[in-house]
Amino acid sequence: MTNRLQHIAIIMDGNGRWAAAKGLPRTAGHRQGAQTLQKISEAAADMGVKYLTVYAFSTENWQRPPEEVAYLMNLLRHYLKDEFKKIQEKGARIRFIGERYMLDEDIRALMSKIETDTAQNDKFTLCVALSYGSRGELTSTFKRLASQVESGALRIDDITEQTISANLYTADMPDPDIVIRTGGEQRVSNYLLWQLAYSELFFTPVYWPDFSAEDLSAVIKEYNSRERRYGKV
Ligand code: FPP
């Protein structure tokens, strides 16, 4: 395992509170949060980070008020159609993880198109977790492996940590070196539970819409000063 920073995962929390503090509707926080995502993606790419995975919408978020869900879905449409072009033109690969079947057909089509259009870009990957939940991801992975055992295609002894990793949505990405949660809460909220086994965790009180390239750079600096031992001495 290497100490070189490759992958940062972010829980973009605090949009609603950012808006409330300014006397604005929660949706204004999401709009600003989406702009912060663009800015931080560019900054991460410029800092040499290879993968950025962001939690844009959890499977639990479907239970938010329908107006807020509709706003987030329309924001997503807008980014898929227009706004992501900016980082796409800078050579970013864009991909998605999560329960796609729960998303509207037109959104799924836009997601597939952007994934195909950017598949050859290898400088930087922006991975957007949408309708994502880690326990759901693990459950479907275990079911898939169990059905392979049942059909005789896989032996129980061949189920290893590597086989499990290779059957997750994140199969072709390294595990996150860093997980950042903005907005002051200190929990992982069903995000990348398997993948973050050895990640360094960072919690900041800054609301996501205010999170800056300088904040990201401070996290990376602190990461570089931490020693990762992976359970060894
Ligand atoms: C958490 O803040 C944030 C979300 C549930 C949505 C995150 C979405 C974005 C940053 C926009 C992403 C946009 C695209 C186009 C991918 P919260 O609403 O839970 O804030 P609160 O905890 O202060 O209420």
CSV table of C-alpha atoms and ligand atoms in Angstrom, one decimal:
chain,number,residue,atom,x,y,z
A,1,MET,CA,0.0,0.0,0.0
A,2,THR,CA,1.3,3.4,-0.8
A,3,ASN,CA,1.1,6.7,1.1
A,4,ARG,CA,0.7,8.7,-2.1
A,5,LEU,CA,-2.5,10.5,-2.2
A,6,GLN,CA,-4.7,9.3,-5.0
A,7,HIS,CA,-8.3,9.4,-3.9
A,8,ILE,CA,-10.4,11.9,-1.8
A,9,ALA,CA,-14.0,11.2,-0.9
A,10,ILE,CA,-16.2,14.0,0.4
A,11,ILE,CA,-19.5,14.1,2.3
A,12,MET,CA,-20.8,17.5,1.1
A,13,ASP,CA,-22.9,18.5,4.1
A,14,GLY,CA,-24.3,21.8,5.4
A,15,ASN,CA,-26.0,23.2,2.3
A,16,GLY,CA,-29.3,23.7,4.2
A,17,ARG,CA,-27.7,25.3,7.2
A,18,TRP,CA,-25.6,27.6,5.0
A,19,ALA,CA,-28.8,28.8,3.3
A,20,ALA,CA,-30.7,29.1,6.6
A,21,ALA,CA,-27.9,31.2,8.1
A,22,LYS,CA,-28.4,33.6,5.2
A,23,GLY,CA,-32.2,33.6,5.4
A,24,LEU,CA,-32.4,31.8,2.1
A,25,PRO,CA,-34.4,28.7,1.1
A,26,ARG,CA,-32.5,25.3,1.5
A,27,THR,CA,-32.5,25.1,-2.3
A,28,ALA,CA,-30.2,28.1,-2.5
A,29,GLY,CA,-27.7,26.1,-0.5
A,30,HIS,CA,-27.8,23.2,-2.9
A,31,ARG,CA,-27.3,25.6,-5.9
A,32,GLN,CA,-24.3,27.1,-4.2
A,33,GLY,CA,-23.1,23.7,-3.2
A,34,ALA,CA,-23.1,22.5,-6.8
A,35,GLN,CA,-20.9,25.5,-7.7
A,36,THR,CA,-18.6,24.5,-4.9
A,37,LEU,CA,-18.4,21.0,-6.3
A,38,GLN,CA,-17.2,22.4,-9.7
A,39,LYS,CA,-14.6,24.6,-8.0
A,40,ILE,CA,-13.3,21.8,-5.7
A,41,SER,CA,-13.2,19.3,-8.6
A,42,GLU,CA,-11.0,21.7,-10.5
A,43,ALA,CA,-8.8,22.4,-7.5
A,44,ALA,CA,-8.4,18.7,-6.7
A,45,ALA,CA,-7.4,18.0,-10.3
A,46,ASP,CA,-4.9,20.9,-10.2
A,47,MET,CA,-3.5,19.5,-6.9
A,48,GLY,CA,-2.7,16.2,-8.6
A,49,VAL,CA,-5.5,14.2,-7.0
A,50,LYS,CA,-6.5,11.3,-9.3
A,51,TYR,CA,-10.0,10.5,-7.9
A,52,LEU,CA,-12.6,12.6,-6.2
A,53,THR,CA,-15.8,10.8,-5.0
A,54,VAL,CA,-18.6,13.0,-3.7
A,55,TYR,CA,-21.8,12.1,-1.9
A,56,ALA,CA,-24.4,14.1,-3.9
A,57,PHE,CA,-27.6,12.2,-3.0
A,58,SER,CA,-28.0,9.2,-0.6
A,59,THR,CA,-30.7,6.5,-0.8
A,60,GLU,CA,-32.0,8.1,2.4
A,61,ASN,CA,-32.3,11.5,0.7
A,62,TRP,CA,-35.3,10.2,-1.3
A,63,GLN,CA,-37.3,10.7,2.0
A,64,ARG,CA,-36.7,14.5,1.9
A,65,PRO,CA,-39.7,16.7,1.0
A,66,PRO,CA,-40.7,16.1,-2.7
A,67,GLU,CA,-40.0,19.8,-3.6
A,68,GLU,CA,-36.4,19.5,-2.4
A,69,VAL,CA,-35.9,16.2,-4.2
A,70,ALA,CA,-37.3,17.7,-7.4
A,71,TYR,CA,-35.0,20.7,-7.0
A,72,LEU,CA,-31.9,18.5,-6.6
A,73,MET,CA,-32.9,16.4,-9.6
A,74,ASN,CA,-33.3,19.4,-11.8
A,75,LEU,CA,-30.0,20.8,-10.6
A,76,LEU,CA,-28.5,17.5,-11.5
A,77,ARG,CA,-30.1,17.6,-15.0
A,78,HIS,CA,-28.6,21.1,-15.5
A,79,TYR,CA,-25.1,19.9,-14.4
A,80,LEU,CA,-25.3,16.8,-16.6
A,81,LYS,CA,-26.4,18.8,-19.7
A,82,ASP,CA,-24.2,21.9,-19.3
A,83,GLU,CA,-22.2,22.6,-16.2
A,84,PHE,CA,-20.1,19.4,-16.1
A,85,LYS,CA,-18.7,20.4,-19.6
A,86,LYS,CA,-16.3,22.7,-17.8
A,87,ILE,CA,-14.4,19.9,-16.0
A,88,GLN,CA,-15.0,17.5,-18.9
A,89,GLU,CA,-13.1,20.0,-21.2
A,90,LYS,CA,-10.3,20.0,-18.7
A,91,GLY,CA,-9.9,16.2,-19.2
A,92,ALA,CA,-12.0,14.8,-16.4
A,93,ARG,CA,-13.6,11.5,-16.5
A,94,ILE,CA,-17.1,11.6,-14.9
A,95,ARG,CA,-18.8,8.5,-13.5
A,96,PHE,CA,-21.6,7.6,-11.1
A,97,ILE,CA,-22.1,5.1,-8.4
A,98,GLY,CA,-25.5,4.2,-6.8
A,99,GLU,CA,-28.9,2.8,-7.4
A,100,ARG,CA,-29.6,4.1,-10.9
A,101,TYR,CA,-32.9,2.4,-11.3
A,102,MET,CA,-34.4,4.8,-8.8
A,103,LEU,CA,-33.5,7.8,-11.0
A,104,ASP,CA,-35.6,9.2,-13.8
A,105,GLU,CA,-35.0,7.7,-17.3
A,106,ASP,CA,-33.8,11.0,-18.8
A,107,ILE,CA,-31.3,11.5,-16.0
A,108,ARG,CA,-30.0,7.9,-16.4
A,109,ALA,CA,-29.6,8.6,-20.1
A,110,LEU,CA,-27.6,11.8,-19.5
A,111,MET,CA,-25.4,10.0,-16.9
A,112,SER,CA,-24.6,7.2,-19.4
A,113,LYS,CA,-23.8,9.7,-22.1
A,114,ILE,CA,-21.4,11.7,-20.0
A,115,GLU,CA,-19.8,8.4,-18.8
A,116,THR,CA,-19.3,7.2,-22.3
A,117,ASP,CA,-18.1,10.6,-23.6
A,118,THR,CA,-15.4,10.9,-20.8
A,119,ALA,CA,-14.5,7.2,-20.5
A,120,GLN,CA,-11.1,7.7,-22.1
A,121,ASN,CA,-10.0,10.6,-19.9
A,122,ASP,CA,-7.4,9.4,-17.4
A,123,LYS,CA,-6.0,12.5,-15.7
A,124,PHE,CA,-8.7,12.9,-13.1
A,125,THR,CA,-11.9,11.1,-12.2
A,126,LEU,CA,-14.9,12.8,-10.7
A,127,CYS,CA,-17.1,10.0,-9.2
A,128,VAL,CA,-20.6,11.2,-8.1
A,129,ALA,CA,-22.5,9.1,-5.6
A,130,LEU,CA,-26.2,9.4,-6.5
A,131,SER,CA,-28.9,7.5,-4.9
A,132,TYR,CA,-26.1,5.7,-3.1
A,133,GLY,CA,-26.0,3.8,0.1
A,134,SER,CA,-23.1,1.7,1.2
A,135,ARG,CA,-25.1,-1.1,3.0
A,136,GLY,CA,-27.2,-1.4,-0.2
A,137,GLU,CA,-24.1,-1.7,-2.3
A,138,LEU,CA,-22.6,-4.4,0.0
A,139,THR,CA,-25.9,-6.3,0.1
A,140,SER,CA,-26.2,-6.5,-3.7
A,141,THR,CA,-22.5,-7.5,-3.9
A,142,PHE,CA,-23.0,-10.3,-1.4
A,143,LYS,CA,-26.1,-11.5,-3.2
A,144,ARG,CA,-24.3,-11.5,-6.5
A,145,LEU,CA,-21.4,-13.6,-5.1
A,146,ALA,CA,-23.9,-15.9,-3.4
A,147,SER,CA,-25.7,-16.6,-6.6
A,148,GLN,CA,-22.4,-17.3,-8.3
A,149,VAL,CA,-21.6,-19.9,-5.5
A,150,GLU,CA,-25.1,-21.3,-6.0
A,151,SER,CA,-24.6,-21.8,-9.7
A,152,GLY,CA,-21.2,-23.3,-9.2
A,153,ALA,CA,-19.3,-20.5,-10.9
A,154,LEU,CA,-17.5,-19.5,-7.7
A,155,ARG,CA,-16.2,-21.5,-4.8
A,156,ILE,CA,-16.7,-20.2,-1.2
A,157,ASP,CA,-12.9,-20.3,-0.7
A,158,ASP,CA,-12.5,-18.0,-3.7
A,159,ILE,CA,-14.4,-15.2,-1.9
A,160,THR,CA,-11.7,-12.9,-0.7
A,161,GLU,CA,-11.4,-9.2,0.2
A,162,GLN,CA,-10.3,-8.7,-3.4
A,163,THR,CA,-13.3,-10.4,-4.9
A,164,ILE,CA,-15.6,-8.3,-2.7
A,165,SER,CA,-13.8,-5.1,-3.7
A,166,ALA,CA,-13.9,-6.1,-7.3
A,167,ASN,CA,-17.7,-6.5,-7.1
A,168,LEU,CA,-18.5,-3.0,-5.6
A,169,TYR,CA,-19.5,0.0,-7.7
A,170,THR,CA,-16.0,1.4,-7.0
A,171,ALA,CA,-14.3,-1.7,-8.5
A,172,ASP,CA,-11.8,0.1,-10.7
A,173,MET,CA,-10.8,2.8,-8.2
A,174,PRO,CA,-8.4,2.7,-5.3
A,175,ASP,CA,-9.9,3.1,-1.8
A,176,PRO,CA,-10.1,6.7,-0.6
A,177,ASP,CA,-7.0,7.9,1.2
A,178,ILE,CA,-9.0,10.7,2.7
A,179,VAL,CA,-12.6,11.2,3.6
A,180,ILE,CA,-13.7,14.7,4.4
A,181,ARG,CA,-17.1,15.6,5.9
A,182,THR,CA,-18.0,19.3,5.9
A,183,GLY,CA,-20.8,20.8,8.0
A,184,GLY,CA,-19.7,19.9,11.5
A,185,GLU,CA,-21.3,16.4,11.9
A,186,GLN,CA,-18.9,13.6,12.8
A,187,ARG,CA,-20.3,10.4,11.2
A,188,VAL,CA,-20.0,8.5,7.9
A,189,SER,CA,-23.7,8.2,7.1
A,190,ASN,CA,-23.6,5.0,5.1
A,191,TYR,CA,-20.9,6.2,2.7
A,192,LEU,CA,-18.2,3.8,1.3
A,193,LEU,CA,-18.2,1.7,4.4
A,194,TRP,CA,-16.0,-1.1,3.0
A,195,GLN,CA,-13.8,1.3,1.0
A,196,LEU,CA,-12.9,3.6,3.9
A,197,ALA,CA,-11.4,0.9,6.2
A,198,TYR,CA,-8.0,2.6,6.2
A,199,SER,CA,-8.9,6.1,5.2
A,200,GLU,CA,-7.9,9.2,7.2
A,201,LEU,CA,-11.0,11.0,8.3
A,202,PHE,CA,-11.3,14.8,8.4
A,203,PHE,CA,-14.3,16.7,9.8
A,204,THR,CA,-14.6,20.4,9.4
A,205,PRO,CA,-17.3,22.8,10.7
A,206,VAL,CA,-17.3,24.7,7.3
A,207,TYR,CA,-20.6,24.3,5.5
A,208,TRP,CA,-20.1,22.8,2.0
A,209,PRO,CA,-21.0,25.9,0.0
A,210,ASP,CA,-18.1,27.7,1.8
A,211,PHE,CA,-15.6,25.0,1.4
A,212,SER,CA,-12.6,26.4,-0.5
A,213,ALA,CA,-9.5,25.2,-2.4
A,214,GLU,CA,-7.6,26.5,0.6
A,215,ASP,CA,-9.6,24.3,3.0
A,216,LEU,CA,-8.8,21.3,0.7
A,217,SER,CA,-5.2,22.2,0.6
A,218,ALA,CA,-5.1,22.4,4.4
A,219,VAL,CA,-6.6,18.9,4.6
A,220,ILE,CA,-4.0,17.5,2.2
A,221,LYS,CA,-1.2,19.2,4.2
A,222,GLU,CA,-2.4,17.6,7.4
A,223,TYR,CA,-2.8,14.2,5.6
A,224,ASN,CA,0.8,14.4,4.4
A,225,SER,CA,1.9,14.9,8.0
A,226,ARG,CA,0.0,11.9,9.3
A,227,GLU,CA,1.6,8.5,9.3
A,228,ARG,CA,-0.5,5.7,8.0
A,229,ARG,CA,0.4,2.3,9.5
A,230,TYR,CA,-2.4,0.0,8.2
A,231,GLY,CA,-2.4,-1.8,11.6
A,232,LYS,CA,1.3,-2.4,11.6
A,233,VAL,CA,3.8,-0.9,14.0
B,1,FPP,C1,-26.2,17.9,2.3
B,1,FPP,O1,-26.6,19.1,2.8
B,1,FPP,C2,-26.2,17.9,0.9
B,1,FPP,C3,-27.0,17.2,0.1
B,1,FPP,C4,-28.0,16.2,0.6
B,1,FPP,C5,-27.0,17.4,-1.3
B,1,FPP,C6,-25.6,17.6,-1.9
B,1,FPP,C7,-25.7,18.1,-3.2
B,1,FPP,C8,-25.0,19.1,-3.7
B,1,FPP,C9,-23.8,19.7,-3.1
B,1,FPP,C10,-25.3,19.5,-5.1
B,1,FPP,C11,-24.7,18.5,-6.0
B,1,FPP,C12,-25.1,18.8,-7.3
B,1,FPP,C13,-24.8,18.1,-8.4
B,1,FPP,C14,-25.2,18.7,-9.6
B,1,FPP,C15,-24.2,16.8,-8.4
B,1,FPP,P1,-27.9,19.2,3.7
B,1,FPP,O2,-29.0,19.6,2.8
B,1,FPP,O3,-28.1,17.9,4.4
B,1,FPP,O4,-27.5,20.4,4.7
B,1,FPP,P2,-28.0,20.5,6.2
B,1,FPP,O5,-27.4,19.3,6.9
B,1,FPP,O6,-27.3,21.8,6.6
B,1,FPP,O7,-29.5,20.5,6.2
